[in-house]
mmCIF file of C-alpha atoms in Angstrom:
data_model
loop_
_atom_site.group_PDB
_atom_site.id
_atom_site.type_symbol
_atom_site.label_atom_id
_atom_site.label_comp_id
_atom_site.label_asym_id
_atom_site.label_seq_id
_atom_site.Cartn_x
_atom_site.Cartn_y
_atom_site.Cartn_z
ATOM 1 C CA UNK A 1246 -60.746 14.440 -32.361
ATOM 2 C CA UNK A 1247 -57.201 13.927 -32.831
ATOM 3 C CA UNK A 1248 -54.774 11.604 -34.233
ATOM 4 C CA UNK A 1249 -51.006 10.479 -33.729
ATOM 5 C CA UNK A 1250 -49.635 8.787 -36.173
ATOM 6 C CA UNK A 1251 -46.496 6.919 -36.463
ATOM 7 C CA UNK A 1252 -44.394 6.130 -39.755
ATOM 8 C CA UNK A 1253 -41.634 3.747 -39.392
ATOM 9 C CA UNK A 1254 -39.596 1.765 -41.379
ATOM 10 C CA UNK A 1255 -36.731 -0.386 -41.353
ATOM 11 C CA UNK A 1256 -35.185 -3.645 -42.291
ATOM 12 C CA UNK A 1257 -38.047 -6.162 -43.689
ATOM 13 C CA UNK A 1258 -36.665 -9.305 -42.330
ATOM 14 C CA UNK A 1259 -37.206 -7.840 -38.643
ATOM 15 C CA UNK A 1260 -40.916 -5.945 -39.690
ATOM 16 C CA UNK A 1261 -42.573 -9.143 -37.884
ATOM 17 C CA UNK A 1262 -40.614 -9.275 -34.528
ATOM 18 C CA UNK A 1263 -41.661 -5.849 -34.407
ATOM 19 C CA UNK A 1264 -45.499 -6.137 -35.391
ATOM 20 C CA UNK A 1265 -45.814 -9.280 -32.970
ATOM 21 C CA UNK A 1266 -44.750 -6.982 -29.748
ATOM 22 C CA UNK A 1267 -47.322 -4.129 -31.026
ATOM 23 C CA UNK A 1268 -50.367 -6.479 -31.677
ATOM 24 C CA UNK A 1269 -49.435 -7.925 -28.077
ATOM 25 C CA UNK A 1270 -49.030 -4.760 -26.153
ATOM 26 C CA UNK A 1271 -50.559 -1.609 -28.381
ATOM 27 C CA UNK A 1272 -53.968 -1.557 -27.136
ATOM 28 C CA UNK A 1273 -53.333 -2.476 -23.532
ATOM 29 C CA UNK A 1274 -51.282 0.444 -23.210
ATOM 30 C CA UNK A 1275 -53.549 2.733 -25.061
ATOM 31 C CA UNK A 1276 -56.668 1.912 -23.674
ATOM 32 C CA UNK A 1277 -56.359 2.772 -20.099
ATOM 33 C CA UNK A 1278 -55.138 6.484 -21.179
ATOM 34 C CA UNK A 1279 -57.738 9.461 -20.752
ATOM 35 C CA UNK A 1280 -59.750 10.133 -23.823
ATOM 36 C CA UNK A 1281 -58.582 6.986 -25.876
ATOM 37 C CA UNK A 1282 -60.853 6.107 -28.739
ATOM 38 C CA UNK A 1283 -59.355 3.525 -31.105
ATOM 39 C CA UNK A 1284 -55.917 2.387 -32.628
ATOM 40 C CA UNK A 1285 -54.884 1.100 -36.063
ATOM 41 C CA UNK A 1286 -51.916 -0.932 -37.123
ATOM 42 C CA UNK A 1287 -51.002 -1.380 -40.731
ATOM 43 C CA UNK A 1288 -47.719 -3.000 -42.361
ATOM 44 C CA UNK A 1289 -45.794 -3.231 -45.767
ATOM 45 C CA UNK A 1290 -44.250 -6.271 -44.989
ATOM 46 C CA UNK A 1291 -42.363 -6.516 -48.316
ATOM 47 C CA UNK A 1292 -40.705 -2.884 -48.196
ATOM 48 C CA UNK A 1293 -40.504 -3.035 -44.141
ATOM 49 C CA UNK A 1294 -42.990 -0.070 -43.533
ATOM 50 C CA UNK A 1295 -45.210 0.186 -40.471
ATOM 51 C CA UNK A 1296 -48.104 2.671 -40.002
ATOM 52 C CA UNK A 1297 -49.956 3.107 -36.626
ATOM 53 C CA UNK A 1298 -52.685 5.616 -35.403
ATOM 54 C CA UNK A 1299 -53.806 6.268 -32.233
ATOM 55 C CA UNK A 1300 -57.049 8.389 -31.935
ATOM 56 C CA UNK A 1301 -57.808 10.694 -28.981
ATOM 57 C CA UNK A 1302 -60.868 12.958 -27.923
ATOM 58 C CA UNK A 1303 -58.901 15.781 -27.429
ATOM 59 C CA UNK A 1304 -55.647 17.434 -28.011
ATOM 60 C CA UNK A 1305 -54.713 17.121 -24.321
ATOM 61 C CA UNK A 1306 -55.210 13.572 -24.003
ATOM 62 C CA UNK A 1307 -53.339 12.972 -27.122
ATOM 63 C CA UNK A 1308 -50.224 15.124 -25.702
ATOM 64 C CA UNK A 1309 -50.840 13.213 -22.351
ATOM 65 C CA UNK A 1310 -51.048 9.851 -23.487
ATOM 66 C CA UNK A 1311 -47.550 10.408 -25.792
ATOM 67 C CA UNK A 1312 -45.489 11.766 -22.445
ATOM 68 C CA UNK A 1313 -46.871 8.399 -21.172
ATOM 69 C CA UNK A 1314 -46.318 6.144 -23.401
ATOM 70 C CA UNK A 1315 -43.314 7.345 -26.102
ATOM 71 C CA UNK A 1316 -40.665 5.847 -24.247
ATOM 72 C CA UNK A 1317 -42.625 2.319 -24.534
ATOM 73 C CA UNK A 1318 -43.298 2.885 -27.979
ATOM 74 C CA UNK A 1319 -39.655 3.405 -28.884
ATOM 75 C CA UNK A 1320 -39.014 0.418 -27.528
ATOM 76 C CA UNK A 1321 -41.197 -1.759 -29.205
ATOM 77 C CA UNK A 1322 -40.293 -0.093 -32.782
ATOM 78 C CA UNK A 1323 -36.640 -0.650 -31.931
ATOM 79 C CA UNK A 1324 -36.569 -4.148 -33.488
ATOM 80 C CA UNK A 1325 -36.990 -2.442 -36.610
ATOM 81 C CA UNK A 1326 -34.382 -0.205 -36.562
ATOM 82 C CA UNK A 1327 -34.926 2.597 -39.088
ATOM 83 C CA UNK A 1328 -36.772 5.624 -39.190
ATOM 84 C CA UNK A 1329 -39.589 6.760 -37.035
ATOM 85 C CA UNK A 1330 -41.668 9.971 -37.698
ATOM 86 C CA UNK A 1331 -44.487 11.150 -35.064
ATOM 87 C CA UNK A 1332 -47.249 13.395 -36.250
ATOM 88 C CA UNK A 1333 -50.234 14.850 -34.620
ATOM 89 C CA UNK A 1334 -53.481 15.689 -36.937
ATOM 90 C CA UNK A 1335 -56.607 16.750 -36.304
ATOM 91 C CA UNK A 1336 -59.472 14.462 -37.562
ATOM 92 C CA UNK A 1337 -61.859 16.446 -39.591
ATOM 93 C CA UNK A 1338 -63.666 14.085 -41.339
ATOM 94 C CA UNK A 1339 -64.626 10.867 -40.415
ATOM 95 C CA UNK A 1340 -66.770 7.956 -41.451
ATOM 96 C CA UNK A 1341 -68.546 5.723 -38.738
ATOM 97 C CA UNK A 1342 -65.791 3.110 -37.251
ATOM 98 C CA UNK A 1343 -66.175 -0.420 -38.663
ATOM 99 C CA UNK A 1344 -64.596 -3.740 -38.144
ATOM 100 C CA UNK A 1345 -61.505 -5.155 -39.900
ATOM 101 C CA UNK A 1346 -59.304 -8.088 -39.423
ATOM 102 C CA UNK A 1347 -56.246 -9.684 -40.980
ATOM 103 C CA UNK A 1348 -56.808 -9.527 -44.621
ATOM 104 C CA UNK A 1349 -57.903 -6.345 -44.755
ATOM 105 C CA UNK A 1350 -56.541 -3.471 -47.001
ATOM 106 C CA UNK A 1351 -55.786 0.346 -45.615
ATOM 107 C CA UNK A 1352 -54.984 2.858 -48.355
ATOM 108 C CA UNK A 1353 -53.154 6.128 -47.373
ATOM 109 C CA UNK A 1354 -52.885 9.226 -49.574
ATOM 110 C CA UNK A 1355 -51.272 12.580 -48.464
ATOM 111 C CA UNK A 1356 -51.922 15.833 -50.171
ATOM 112 C CA UNK A 1357 -51.067 19.464 -49.918
ATOM 113 C CA UNK A 1358 -53.643 22.365 -50.122
ATOM 114 C CA UNK A 1359 -53.827 25.769 -49.231
ATOM 115 C CA UNK A 1360 -54.369 26.276 -45.693
ATOM 116 C CA UNK A 1361 -57.656 28.331 -45.869
ATOM 117 C CA UNK A 1362 -58.927 25.366 -47.971
ATOM 118 C CA UNK A 1363 -59.000 22.179 -45.219
ATOM 119 C CA UNK A 1364 -62.570 23.073 -44.055
ATOM 120 C CA UNK A 1365 -63.433 22.715 -47.604
ATOM 121 C CA UNK A 1366 -61.588 19.872 -47.982
ATOM 122 C CA UNK A 1367 -63.707 18.183 -45.072
ATOM 123 C CA UNK A 1368 -66.780 19.294 -46.502
ATOM 124 C CA UNK A 1369 -66.292 17.738 -50.247
ATOM 125 C CA UNK A 1370 -64.708 14.781 -48.420
ATOM 126 C CA UNK A 1371 -67.728 14.133 -46.109
ATOM 127 C CA UNK A 1372 -70.428 15.099 -48.750
ATOM 128 C CA UNK A 1373 -68.653 14.054 -52.049
ATOM 129 C CA UNK A 1374 -66.667 11.264 -51.677
ATOM 130 C CA UNK A 1375 -68.058 9.396 -48.253
ATOM 131 C CA UNK A 1376 -71.166 8.815 -49.858
ATOM 132 C CA UNK A 1377 -69.725 7.293 -52.857
ATOM 133 C CA UNK A 1378 -67.189 4.862 -51.424
ATOM 134 C CA UNK A 1379 -69.634 3.983 -48.446
ATOM 135 C CA UNK A 1380 -71.560 2.075 -51.028
ATOM 136 C CA UNK A 1381 -68.227 0.349 -52.536
ATOM 137 C CA UNK A 1382 -68.717 -3.669 -51.470
ATOM 138 C CA UNK A 1383 -66.135 -4.429 -48.721
ATOM 139 C CA UNK A 1384 -66.219 -0.072 -47.218
ATOM 140 C CA UNK A 1385 -65.163 -0.718 -43.880
ATOM 141 C CA UNK A 1386 -64.248 3.124 -42.507
ATOM 142 C CA UNK A 1387 -62.397 6.147 -43.947
ATOM 143 C CA UNK A 1388 -61.061 9.552 -42.591
ATOM 144 C CA UNK A 1389 -59.386 12.557 -43.487
ATOM 145 C CA UNK A 1390 -56.986 14.049 -41.183
ATOM 146 C CA UNK A 1391 -55.593 17.612 -41.340
ATOM 147 C CA UNK A 1392 -52.739 20.101 -40.365
ATOM 148 C CA UNK A 1393 -54.476 22.999 -40.405
ATOM 149 C CA UNK A 1394 -51.438 25.249 -39.947
ATOM 150 C CA UNK A 1395 -49.692 23.774 -43.038
ATOM 151 C CA UNK A 1396 -52.914 22.708 -44.833
ATOM 152 C CA UNK A 1397 -51.418 18.887 -45.148
ATOM 153 C CA UNK A 1398 -54.027 16.363 -45.388
ATOM 154 C CA UNK A 1399 -53.705 12.653 -44.741
ATOM 155 C CA UNK A 1400 -56.797 10.397 -46.217
ATOM 156 C CA UNK A 1401 -57.109 6.793 -44.972
ATOM 157 C CA UNK A 1402 -59.868 3.979 -46.285
ATOM 158 C CA UNK A 1403 -59.947 0.389 -45.246
ATOM 159 C CA UNK A 1404 -61.549 -2.458 -46.975
ATOM 160 C CA UNK A 1405 -62.514 -5.818 -45.417
ATOM 161 C CA UNK A 1406 -60.504 -8.070 -47.905
ATOM 162 C CA UNK A 1407 -57.934 -7.879 -50.566
ATOM 163 C CA UNK A 1408 -60.326 -8.598 -53.515
ATOM 164 C CA UNK A 1409 -62.533 -5.392 -52.231
ATOM 165 C CA UNK A 1410 -59.703 -3.189 -51.776
ATOM 166 C CA UNK A 1411 -58.331 -4.018 -55.573
ATOM 167 C CA UNK A 1412 -61.653 -3.386 -56.955
ATOM 168 C CA UNK A 1413 -61.652 0.097 -54.991
ATOM 169 C CA UNK A 1414 -58.461 1.393 -56.713
ATOM 170 C CA UNK A 1415 -60.188 2.435 -60.197
ATOM 171 C CA UNK A 1416 -63.237 4.266 -58.251
ATOM 172 C CA UNK A 1417 -61.245 5.981 -55.696
ATOM 173 C CA UNK A 1418 -58.377 7.081 -58.158
ATOM 174 C CA UNK A 1419 -61.202 8.880 -60.261
ATOM 175 C CA UNK A 1420 -62.566 10.621 -57.000
ATOM 176 C CA UNK A 1421 -59.187 11.548 -55.634
ATOM 177 C CA UNK A 1422 -57.827 13.106 -59.059
ATOM 178 C CA UNK A 1423 -61.271 15.543 -59.052
ATOM 179 C CA UNK A 1424 -60.899 16.154 -55.216
ATOM 180 C CA UNK A 1425 -57.415 17.355 -55.461
ATOM 181 C CA UNK A 1426 -58.135 19.443 -58.692
ATOM 182 C CA UNK A 1427 -60.790 20.966 -57.150
ATOM 183 C CA UNK A 1428 -59.207 22.338 -54.228
ATOM 184 C CA UNK A 1429 -55.997 23.266 -56.220
ATOM 185 C CA UNK A 1430 -54.079 20.777 -53.974
ATOM 186 C CA UNK A 1431 -50.932 18.591 -54.635
ATOM 187 C CA UNK A 1432 -51.103 15.034 -53.888
ATOM 188 C CA UNK A 1433 -47.837 13.889 -52.128
ATOM 189 C CA UNK A 1434 -48.232 10.158 -51.867
ATOM 190 C CA UNK A 1435 -50.261 7.119 -52.436
ATOM 191 C CA UNK A 1436 -49.765 3.971 -50.212
ATOM 192 C CA UNK A 1437 -50.985 0.752 -49.671
ATOM 193 C CA UNK A 1438 -50.789 -1.489 -46.347
ATOM 194 C CA UNK A 1439 -52.262 -4.427 -44.954
ATOM 195 C CA UNK A 1440 -54.470 -4.194 -41.714
ATOM 196 C CA UNK A 1441 -52.699 -5.929 -38.826
ATOM 197 C CA UNK A 1442 -54.974 -4.859 -36.093
ATOM 198 C CA UNK A 1443 -57.694 -2.407 -35.699
ATOM 199 C CA UNK A 1444 -59.278 -1.063 -32.180
ATOM 200 C CA UNK A 1445 -62.102 1.698 -32.867
ATOM 201 C CA UNK A 1446 -64.471 2.349 -29.650
ATOM 202 C CA UNK A 1447 -67.869 3.866 -30.689
ATOM 203 C CA UNK A 1448 -68.317 7.094 -29.112
#
């Protein structure tokens, strides 16, 4: 699977207008595209940040959909009037999809490892991290995305409500620190967002 992520920032006063447009149109635009698997929309309303992820069955499906929908995506993000960064990743480790709606929390961390260790990172996430977090109250789903060329990793996890989301911070901090140290990696960022919309198709 391949994932296109969009990281958009802008004036916080304009974020709701942008989210409203995406909430209305995004899934309807994406779902007819060949190879579509799912979509997530996450926001930090206080700072003015939006993260989107669309999931695709193949690299070709991701490329074709981007050509088809890129212009409309730019139009929908325009009210935020800030920066937009688009990246493509390989999904190297994924928990089964769950359901989450408003009130759910999304935690995103980015790390760098030696490109030769991407498979080891994915194995560690599948075999050591997921079995622990899947037992946590409120856990919905999680995934590790990778850029194999650079060794960049993006790890996201969703919890069903703010109470369980907050309770997960301590345990996941410990497991994250251990995993990064074991891989000799560097943690680049750690962010939290609210879940605005989640659409995942079972395969």
